[in-house]
PDB file of C-alpha atoms in Angstrom:
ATOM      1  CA  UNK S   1       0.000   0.000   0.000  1.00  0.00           C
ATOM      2  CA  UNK S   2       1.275   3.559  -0.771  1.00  0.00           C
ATOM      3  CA  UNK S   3       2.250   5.754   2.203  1.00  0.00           C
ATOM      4  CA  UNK S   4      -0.383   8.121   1.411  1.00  0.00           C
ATOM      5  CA  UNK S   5      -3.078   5.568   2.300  1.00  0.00           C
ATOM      6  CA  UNK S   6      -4.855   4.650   5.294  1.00  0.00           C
ATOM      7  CA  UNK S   7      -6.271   1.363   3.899  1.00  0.00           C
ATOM      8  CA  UNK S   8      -5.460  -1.563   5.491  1.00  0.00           C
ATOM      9  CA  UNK S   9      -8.084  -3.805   3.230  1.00  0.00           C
ATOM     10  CA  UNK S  10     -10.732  -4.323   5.651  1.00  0.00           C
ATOM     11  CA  UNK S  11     -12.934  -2.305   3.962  1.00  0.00           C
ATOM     12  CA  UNK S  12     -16.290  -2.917   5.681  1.00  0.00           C
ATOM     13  CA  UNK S  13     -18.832   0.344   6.087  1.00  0.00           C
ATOM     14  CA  UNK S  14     -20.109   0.863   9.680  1.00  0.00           C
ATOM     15  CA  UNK S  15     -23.767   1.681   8.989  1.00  0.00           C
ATOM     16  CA  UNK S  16     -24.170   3.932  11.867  1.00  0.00           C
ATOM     17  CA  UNK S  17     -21.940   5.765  11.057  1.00  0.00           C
ATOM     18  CA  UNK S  18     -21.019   5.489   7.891  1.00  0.00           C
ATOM     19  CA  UNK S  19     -17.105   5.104   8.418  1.00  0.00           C
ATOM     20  CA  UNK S  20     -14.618   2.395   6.938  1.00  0.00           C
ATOM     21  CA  UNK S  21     -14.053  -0.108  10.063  1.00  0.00           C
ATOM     22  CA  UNK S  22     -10.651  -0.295   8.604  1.00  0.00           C
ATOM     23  CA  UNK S  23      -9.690   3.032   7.734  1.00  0.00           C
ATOM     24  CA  UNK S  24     -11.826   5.713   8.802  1.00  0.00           C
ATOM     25  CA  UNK S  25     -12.716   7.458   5.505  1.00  0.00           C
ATOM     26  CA  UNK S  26     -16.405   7.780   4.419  1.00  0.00           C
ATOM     27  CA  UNK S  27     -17.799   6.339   1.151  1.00  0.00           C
ATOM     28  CA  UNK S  28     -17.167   9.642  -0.648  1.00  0.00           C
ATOM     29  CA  UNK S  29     -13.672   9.925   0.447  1.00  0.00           C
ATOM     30  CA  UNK S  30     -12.784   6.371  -1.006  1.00  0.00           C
ATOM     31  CA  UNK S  31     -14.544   6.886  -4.169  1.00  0.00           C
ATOM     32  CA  UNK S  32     -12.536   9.721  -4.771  1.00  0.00           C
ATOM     33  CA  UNK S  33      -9.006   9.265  -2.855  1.00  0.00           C
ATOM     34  CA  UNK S  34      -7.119   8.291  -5.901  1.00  0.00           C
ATOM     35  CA  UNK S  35      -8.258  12.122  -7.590  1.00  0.00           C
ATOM     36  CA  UNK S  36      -7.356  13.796  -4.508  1.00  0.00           C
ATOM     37  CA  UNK S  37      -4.062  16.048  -4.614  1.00  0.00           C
ATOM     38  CA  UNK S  38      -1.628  14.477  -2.538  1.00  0.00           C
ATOM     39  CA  UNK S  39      -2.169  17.545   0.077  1.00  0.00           C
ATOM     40  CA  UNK S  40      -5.838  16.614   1.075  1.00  0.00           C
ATOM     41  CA  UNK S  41      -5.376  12.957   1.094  1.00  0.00           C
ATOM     42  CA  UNK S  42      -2.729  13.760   4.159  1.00  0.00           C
ATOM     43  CA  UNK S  43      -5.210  16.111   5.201  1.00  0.00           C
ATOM     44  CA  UNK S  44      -8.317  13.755   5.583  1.00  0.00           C
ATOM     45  CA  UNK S  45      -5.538  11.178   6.806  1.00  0.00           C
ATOM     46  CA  UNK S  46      -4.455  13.921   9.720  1.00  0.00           C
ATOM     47  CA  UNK S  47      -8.277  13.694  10.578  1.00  0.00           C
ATOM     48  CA  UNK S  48      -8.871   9.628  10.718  1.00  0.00           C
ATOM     49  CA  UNK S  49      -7.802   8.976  14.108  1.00  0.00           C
ATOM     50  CA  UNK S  50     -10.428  11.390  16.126  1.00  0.00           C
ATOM     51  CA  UNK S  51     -13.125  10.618  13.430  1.00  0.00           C
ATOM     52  CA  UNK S  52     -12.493   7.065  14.475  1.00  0.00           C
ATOM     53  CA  UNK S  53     -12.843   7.611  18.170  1.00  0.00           C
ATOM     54  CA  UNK S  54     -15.156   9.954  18.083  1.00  0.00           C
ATOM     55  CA  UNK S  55     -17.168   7.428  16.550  1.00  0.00           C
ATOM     56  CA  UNK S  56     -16.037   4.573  18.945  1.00  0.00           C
ATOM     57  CA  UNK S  57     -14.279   2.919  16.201  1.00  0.00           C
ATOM     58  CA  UNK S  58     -11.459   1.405  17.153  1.00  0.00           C
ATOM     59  CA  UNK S  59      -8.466   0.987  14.307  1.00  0.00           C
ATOM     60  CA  UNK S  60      -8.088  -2.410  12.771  1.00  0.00           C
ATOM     61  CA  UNK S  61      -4.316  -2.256  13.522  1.00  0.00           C
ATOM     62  CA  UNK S  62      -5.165  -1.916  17.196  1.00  0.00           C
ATOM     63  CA  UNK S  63      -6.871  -5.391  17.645  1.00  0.00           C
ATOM     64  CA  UNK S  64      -5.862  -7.934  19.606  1.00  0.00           C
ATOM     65  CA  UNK S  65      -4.881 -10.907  17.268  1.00  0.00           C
ATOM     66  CA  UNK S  66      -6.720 -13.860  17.153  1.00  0.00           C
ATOM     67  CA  UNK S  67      -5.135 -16.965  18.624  1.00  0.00           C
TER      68      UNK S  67
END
């Protein structure tokens, strides 16, 4: 995955509130990332992590792995 990503392909939509479980980003955003200037993508990317707990989403990354 390019650095200027936040996928981590679990791309599932939350449907309350209509955030990637994986990544954060709304529908919209994904649709569109790769016509995005490189400048907003790290600027919605700046914004995932209190979208995602504001939401009560907690980051794929930050899981606890499956034994």
């Amino acid at each position: 995955m390019s650095k200027e990503t936040p996928c981590v392909a679990v791309c599932m939509i939350d449907p309350k509130t209509k955030l990637c479980f994986g990544c954060g980003r709304t529908l919209p955003e994904i649709a569109r990332w790769h016509a995005m200037e490189s400048v907003e993508r790290l600027a919605v990317m700046a914004l995932l992590p209190a979208r995602m707990a504001d939401a009560g989403l907690l980051p794929i990354a930050g899981l606890p792995k499956r034994a």
